[in-house]
Amino acid sequence: MKNYLVNIDKRFLDVIKKIGQESDRQKMSAYIVGGIVRDILLKKKNYDLDIVIEGNVKKLAQSLAKKLKAKAIFYEQFGTATLNLENKLRIDLVTVRKESYARSGALPNVKLGTLRDDLFRRDFTINAMAMGINHSNFGHLIDLFNGKEDIRHGKIRVLHDKSFIDDPTRILRAVRFEQRFQFHIERHTLSLLKKAIKNKLTDNVTPTRYFVEFKKMLCEKSPVPNLRRLKGLGGFYFLHPQFKINLRHVNAVHQNIQKMRRKSMYKDQNQWWMVYLLAIVTHLSGDQRKGFGKKVHLRREEAKSLAQLEDCSEIMKQFLRKSLKRSEILKMLHSLEESVIFYLRAKTNQQQSHQYIDRYWSVDKNVQLSISGEDLKQIGLHEGKKMGRMLNEIYYHKIDKHIQTKQEELKLAKQLY
Ligand code: ATP
């Protein structure tokens, strides 16, 4: 039988071998499953290793943590463990399980099962394959539902007709994998998916859970084709019943995000998904946005970003003014969430606004005063609002380059005092 694990990254292969050897030692069967198997067949990089075992997860994870010098986290309640390795590799270990759904959109009831059960509980055939990693079957593909054939033909196919009813978040997953791999949702699967949307099955899932999948879509390299496809399928209902996405706007924002990501000053940011979300909800009213944020349980700073959209058009208007002082730009931007600043930068093609924001982001926001409250106390000022105002005043002068050194800061403090 063919060994599919010969051509993978060497470091990765070593880790898989060690897990296999330890499983052999503990007389357990272990398999890699899901996305990683799909990506090995597609020859794509993937550093998330999902392992299912026929045996005791905790015992295996404990000895692997030592062997691989990894940090292990145990989730007793789910009988799973995660190992985080130094080289950004993540290993999830779980016992083979069988899942059933009491009603559409509910969390599954889980019980011990066979490898077949574990593969059958998965979303699509391309994600329902396993590979043996024990000595006797190392690298052998276990493909019970023709996943390999579906990969070859670029098909996203569910494993059974109740799939979208059981878990409507799979609607988003189908679109995401279809767009990521340039596959197509197979005909019968597509009709089941459309039926699920028509019957508003997405309402059966808690909005938070649904949003987790939507966020993954926004984290894809090119979210716009995902959004276009979802729009075509009428899949935006969950955001807001009357919601109409403006894809031209999102696409314009996307084009600028692409350019921004190539600039060293923005390269390491990871808030881009939020910038897409801002572009998507920008046409909702303030109240609708607030309602949406609450519904999907956005984190505090994310909800704040949504609220700050309110200020964007006024700031853009101001940015059209010639010769804004650097301190004036700083005052407008410094209380904004990072994602809102990026959105402002990405929503316009206007050069001057780009320059204003770039200069703020790369230089001005990092400027610090050399003097502190202690220095002001020495010239006779007491702690309090007045001192705060004076420090701000000196800071703005520094931003505007009227002063640079500590001496100049002190001199100005004395003058102002
Ligand atoms: P990605 O490359 O985006 O991480 P992935 O396939 O690894 O893709 P995960 O969300 O990490 O996606 O899920 C890992 C595996 O768990 C999937 O490959 C699939 O087998 C299974 N899975 C995840 N979500 C579901 C779901 N909603 N229903 C059924 N199976 C799922």
XYZ file of C-alpha atoms and ligand atoms in Angstrom:
448
model
C 0.000 0.000 0.000
C 1.180 3.496 -0.804
C 2.839 5.524 1.963
C 1.494 9.101 1.617
C 3.752 10.402 4.343
C 7.025 10.190 2.461
C 7.113 13.615 0.908
C 5.986 15.783 3.762
C 8.064 18.333 5.668
C 10.863 16.490 7.515
C 10.263 18.090 10.932
C 6.607 17.293 10.622
C 7.304 13.718 9.606
C 9.563 13.224 12.633
C 6.789 14.344 14.953
C 4.247 12.039 13.303
C 6.694 9.127 13.542
C 7.259 9.754 17.233
C 3.515 9.814 17.890
C 3.163 6.562 15.946
C 6.011 4.917 17.879
C 4.571 5.971 21.220
C 1.151 4.670 20.174
C 2.771 1.344 19.227
C 4.472 1.233 22.605
C 1.169 1.825 24.346
C -0.574 -0.650 22.024
C -2.989 1.917 20.659
C -4.013 2.590 17.067
C -3.472 6.193 16.012
C -4.437 8.041 12.846
C -4.059 11.529 11.478
C -7.447 12.757 10.280
C -9.395 15.580 8.698
C -7.865 18.721 7.219
C -4.296 17.535 7.505
C -4.965 14.410 5.403
C -6.793 16.519 2.824
C -3.873 18.953 2.693
C -1.276 16.184 2.386
C -3.147 14.879 -0.663
C -3.398 18.419 -2.014
C 0.302 19.031 -1.218
C -0.582 22.101 0.836
C 1.026 23.277 4.065
C -0.908 22.683 7.268
C 0.527 22.808 10.775
C -2.546 21.580 12.663
C -2.240 17.927 13.363
C -5.506 16.211 14.310
C -4.933 12.731 15.704
C -7.600 10.233 16.650
C -6.659 7.237 18.710
C -8.274 4.028 19.774
C -7.214 4.230 23.396
C -6.617 6.556 26.322
C -5.898 10.124 25.197
C -4.525 11.363 28.476
C -2.002 8.587 28.876
C -0.697 9.022 25.341
C -0.643 12.837 25.551
C 1.290 12.790 28.805
C 4.101 10.678 27.453
C 4.113 12.552 24.136
C 4.403 15.889 25.925
C 7.640 14.658 27.502
C 8.958 13.089 24.323
C 8.190 16.105 22.121
C 8.987 18.734 24.774
C 5.514 20.121 24.251
C 3.066 21.919 26.486
C 0.020 19.754 27.027
C -3.456 21.035 27.802
C -6.086 18.513 28.817
C -9.813 19.013 28.351
C -11.046 16.332 30.746
C -14.687 17.066 29.998
C -14.220 16.328 26.270
C -11.571 13.641 26.693
C -9.222 15.553 24.408
C -5.731 17.008 24.676
C -3.741 19.637 22.814
C 0.028 19.679 22.523
C 1.710 22.927 21.537
C 5.170 22.402 20.130
C 7.871 25.019 19.822
C 7.816 25.202 16.023
C 4.204 26.525 15.920
C 2.972 22.996 15.402
C -0.231 22.094 17.187
C -1.411 18.594 17.861
C -4.962 17.752 18.905
C -5.556 14.303 20.286
C -8.982 12.782 20.633
C -10.450 9.320 21.048
C -12.497 7.973 18.132
C -16.057 9.115 18.681
C -19.561 8.851 17.412
C -21.778 11.916 17.312
C -25.520 12.361 17.105
C -27.695 15.473 17.057
C -30.817 15.712 19.186
C -32.085 18.546 16.991
C -30.857 20.715 14.148
C -28.059 23.063 15.176
C -27.625 21.598 18.657
C -24.223 20.605 19.930
C -23.672 16.910 19.215
C -24.063 14.144 21.761
C -20.769 12.363 21.849
C -19.954 8.777 22.722
C -17.122 6.390 22.057
C -17.169 4.940 18.586
C -15.111 3.295 15.899
C -12.791 4.918 13.380
C -15.607 4.674 10.836
C -17.969 6.545 13.200
C -15.335 9.182 13.699
C -14.955 9.740 9.982
C -18.690 9.619 9.377
C -19.335 12.464 11.864
C -17.309 14.846 9.692
C -18.518 17.540 7.339
C -17.360 16.594 3.831
C -15.777 13.596 2.171
C -12.564 15.562 1.544
C -12.295 16.100 5.314
C -13.284 12.562 6.253
C -10.140 10.625 5.518
C -7.537 9.220 7.874
C -3.981 7.936 7.593
C -2.458 5.265 9.791
C 0.655 6.253 11.732
C 1.388 2.994 13.557
C 4.318 0.954 12.279
C 2.056 -1.583 10.544
C 0.094 0.953 8.484
C 2.275 4.056 8.426
C 1.104 6.515 5.766
C -1.734 4.276 4.518
C -4.804 6.192 3.423
C -8.133 5.193 4.955
C -10.737 6.587 2.619
C -14.158 5.123 3.358
C -16.224 7.763 1.550
C -14.264 8.428 -1.633
C -12.674 11.620 -0.405
C -9.629 11.149 -2.611
C -11.789 10.874 -5.718
C -13.671 14.003 -4.674
C -10.406 15.857 -4.232
C -9.373 14.724 -7.691
C -12.610 16.055 -9.177
C -12.688 19.130 -6.954
C -15.963 18.232 -5.263
C -17.318 19.265 -1.888
C -19.727 16.521 -0.894
C -21.550 15.812 2.358
C -21.515 12.330 3.827
C -25.274 12.052 4.252
C -28.451 14.002 3.498
C -28.972 15.253 7.060
C -25.572 16.897 7.241
C -26.686 20.553 6.959
C -29.706 19.875 9.152
C -27.516 18.418 11.900
C -25.029 21.256 11.704
C -25.926 24.303 9.600
C -22.483 25.849 10.203
C -21.409 23.425 7.478
C -23.065 25.792 4.991
C -20.274 28.267 5.636
C -17.662 25.541 5.671
C -18.816 24.240 2.278
C -18.476 27.692 0.751
C -15.119 28.265 2.424
C -13.515 25.042 1.178
C -15.084 25.458 -2.238
C -13.565 28.903 -2.638
C -10.247 28.116 -0.993
C -9.470 25.178 -3.247
C -11.384 26.419 -6.293
C -13.562 23.301 -5.984
C -17.299 23.185 -6.495
C -20.072 22.064 -4.215
C -21.368 18.838 -5.739
C -24.911 19.020 -7.185
C -26.840 17.038 -4.620
C -24.902 18.669 -1.756
C -25.693 22.071 -3.251
C -29.395 21.348 -3.346
C -29.304 20.220 0.318
C -27.396 23.363 1.199
C -29.866 25.624 -0.614
C -32.751 23.904 1.117
C -31.073 24.475 4.484
C -30.716 28.190 3.735
C -34.279 28.431 2.417
C -35.584 26.791 5.587
C -33.506 29.226 7.655
C -31.793 26.393 9.483
C -29.017 28.806 10.400
C -31.452 30.181 12.982
C -31.082 26.886 14.848
C -27.423 27.499 15.612
C -26.374 29.877 18.347
C -25.226 33.052 16.571
C -21.891 32.890 18.384
C -21.128 29.467 16.940
C -22.237 30.524 13.504
C -20.068 33.597 13.730
C -16.988 31.524 14.585
C -17.331 29.880 11.170
C -18.057 33.203 9.482
C -14.914 34.652 11.023
C -12.892 31.777 9.534
C -14.239 32.850 6.163
C -13.005 36.385 6.769
C -9.597 34.969 7.732
C -9.189 33.283 4.351
C -6.607 34.776 1.973
C -9.346 36.117 -0.302
C -12.598 36.510 1.580
C -14.390 38.319 -1.258
C -15.152 35.277 -3.453
C -16.455 33.555 -0.301
C -18.745 36.484 0.409
C -19.878 36.666 -3.221
C -20.752 32.990 -3.211
C -22.539 33.273 0.126
C -24.474 36.272 -1.107
C -25.487 34.354 -4.249
C -26.845 31.596 -2.044
C -28.783 34.041 0.133
C -26.581 33.075 3.055
C -26.282 36.491 4.696
C -29.585 36.195 6.432
C -27.869 35.426 9.734
C -26.171 38.851 9.924
C -29.402 40.787 9.824
C -32.712 39.875 8.153
C -32.642 42.859 5.770
C -28.927 42.867 5.322
C -27.583 43.688 1.864
C -23.859 43.344 1.499
C -22.107 45.865 -0.739
C -19.555 43.639 -2.423
C -18.072 46.445 -4.492
C -17.145 48.243 -1.299
C -15.746 45.098 0.338
C -13.759 44.350 -2.780
C -12.335 47.886 -2.926
C -11.315 47.532 0.717
C -9.796 44.124 -0.066
C -7.656 45.580 -2.894
C -6.195 48.141 -0.518
C -5.715 45.577 2.251
C -3.638 43.514 -0.180
C -1.395 46.511 -0.814
C -1.182 47.337 2.885
C -0.155 43.801 3.798
C 2.870 44.155 1.552
C 4.070 47.220 3.463
C 6.456 46.426 6.289
C 4.601 48.677 8.734
C 1.379 46.631 8.379
C 2.839 43.231 7.592
C 2.599 41.714 11.046
C -0.952 42.772 11.803
C -3.560 40.078 12.264
C -6.709 42.119 12.542
C -7.595 41.970 8.859
C -10.673 39.816 9.366
C -12.084 42.615 11.495
C -11.388 45.159 8.751
C -13.455 43.000 6.387
C -16.203 42.803 8.970
C -16.224 46.597 9.264
C -16.524 46.881 5.487
C -19.412 44.416 5.561
C -21.440 46.079 8.297
C -20.612 49.678 7.451
C -24.004 50.157 5.769
C -25.990 48.968 8.763
C -27.298 51.649 11.112
C -25.520 52.206 14.432
C -28.290 50.353 16.279
C -28.245 47.442 13.880
C -24.494 47.121 14.273
C -24.804 47.223 18.025
C -27.507 44.552 17.904
C -25.364 42.402 15.676
C -22.322 42.752 17.954
C -24.395 41.673 20.937
C -25.990 38.805 19.069
C -22.691 37.220 18.085
C -20.977 38.156 21.346
C -18.206 40.226 19.869
C -15.376 40.915 22.273
C -15.303 44.325 23.908
C -12.735 45.881 21.557
C -14.441 44.366 18.522
C -17.784 45.869 19.521
C -15.964 49.140 20.088
C -14.602 49.012 16.533
C -18.128 48.602 15.208
C -19.280 51.610 17.225
C -16.340 53.707 16.034
C -17.475 53.301 12.423
C -19.744 56.204 13.290
C -16.719 58.572 13.325
C -15.177 57.409 10.066
C -16.916 59.681 7.577
C -16.124 62.813 9.594
C -12.459 61.814 9.829
C -12.310 61.154 6.088
C -13.797 64.604 5.491
C -11.142 66.178 7.694
C -8.430 64.229 5.895
C -9.336 65.998 2.682
C -8.178 69.284 4.215
C -4.727 70.302 3.073
C -1.971 70.673 5.653
C -3.473 69.043 8.690
C -1.028 69.245 11.571
C 0.440 65.925 12.687
C -0.942 66.470 16.150
C -4.413 67.036 14.682
C -4.204 63.686 12.897
C -2.995 62.024 16.071
C -5.929 63.447 18.026
C -8.339 61.977 15.490
C -6.741 58.550 15.360
C -5.261 57.768 18.725
C -8.474 56.653 20.408
C -9.522 54.449 17.493
C -9.155 50.673 17.548
C -6.409 49.403 15.222
C -8.907 47.708 12.929
C -10.778 50.996 12.452
C -7.562 52.787 11.516
C -6.806 50.048 8.992
C -10.343 50.269 7.673
C -9.992 54.042 7.223
C -6.760 53.427 5.328
C -8.293 50.673 3.200
C -11.612 52.305 2.379
C -10.097 55.186 0.435
C -7.771 55.475 -2.531
C -6.956 59.022 -1.656
C -3.172 59.450 -1.438
C -3.160 62.166 1.181
C -5.234 60.068 3.598
C -2.861 57.162 3.062
C 0.093 59.379 3.860
C -1.562 60.777 6.978
C -2.374 57.315 8.310
C 0.965 55.755 7.344
C 2.887 58.518 9.088
C 0.728 58.220 12.171
C 1.057 54.429 12.222
C 4.777 54.161 11.538
C 6.049 57.228 13.423
C 3.760 59.452 15.409
C 1.923 56.880 17.461
C 5.286 55.690 18.802
C 6.562 59.099 19.867
C 7.086 59.453 23.606
C 7.924 62.407 25.773
C 11.329 62.443 27.425
C 10.000 64.314 30.445
C 7.501 62.931 32.921
C 5.226 64.226 35.654
C 8.234 64.135 38.005
C 10.004 66.777 35.907
C 6.929 68.993 36.019
C 6.717 68.609 39.793
C 10.269 69.937 40.000
C 9.232 73.164 38.326
C 6.406 73.521 40.817
C 3.372 71.877 39.195
C 1.122 69.580 41.227
C -0.260 66.288 40.031
C -3.722 66.521 38.535
C -5.667 67.581 35.482
C -3.555 70.643 34.851
C -0.389 68.556 34.730
C -2.049 66.078 32.359
C -3.115 68.913 30.061
C 0.379 70.360 30.050
C 1.994 67.013 29.245
C -0.439 66.641 26.354
C 0.326 70.131 25.104
C 4.069 69.435 25.127
C 3.457 66.077 23.482
C 1.546 67.700 20.597
C 4.388 70.178 20.106
C 6.784 67.269 19.942
C 4.617 65.454 17.386
C 4.542 68.634 15.284
C 8.338 68.706 15.510
C 8.490 72.107 17.181
C 10.619 70.527 19.882
C 12.747 67.405 20.027
C 15.113 67.146 22.968
C 14.408 66.785 26.674
C 15.820 70.302 27.241
C 13.360 71.728 24.744
C 10.506 69.871 26.395
C 11.521 71.280 29.794
C 11.925 74.777 28.396
C 8.436 74.648 26.890
C 7.039 73.310 30.177
C 8.504 76.282 31.997
C 7.108 78.700 29.421
C 3.667 77.152 29.636
C 3.835 77.152 33.424
P -8.619 24.569 8.078
O -7.534 24.329 7.087
O -9.496 25.711 7.734
O -8.178 24.567 9.509
P -9.776 22.044 8.719
O -10.439 21.026 7.837
O -8.538 21.615 9.437
O -9.547 23.316 7.840
P -11.071 22.562 11.230
O -12.180 23.529 11.457
O -9.798 22.753 11.938
O -10.890 22.567 9.677
O -11.618 21.115 11.507
C -10.815 19.971 11.523
C -11.622 18.782 11.036
O -12.721 18.557 11.927
C -12.234 18.970 9.667
O -11.338 18.602 8.644
C -13.444 18.075 9.737
O -13.084 16.737 9.508
C -13.875 18.206 11.176
N -14.891 19.260 11.371
C -14.693 20.535 11.730
N -15.853 21.209 11.825
C -16.811 20.337 11.530
C -18.215 20.415 11.461
N -18.874 21.545 11.698
N -18.891 19.302 11.145
C -18.237 18.136 10.907
N -16.928 17.992 10.941
C -16.200 19.079 11.234
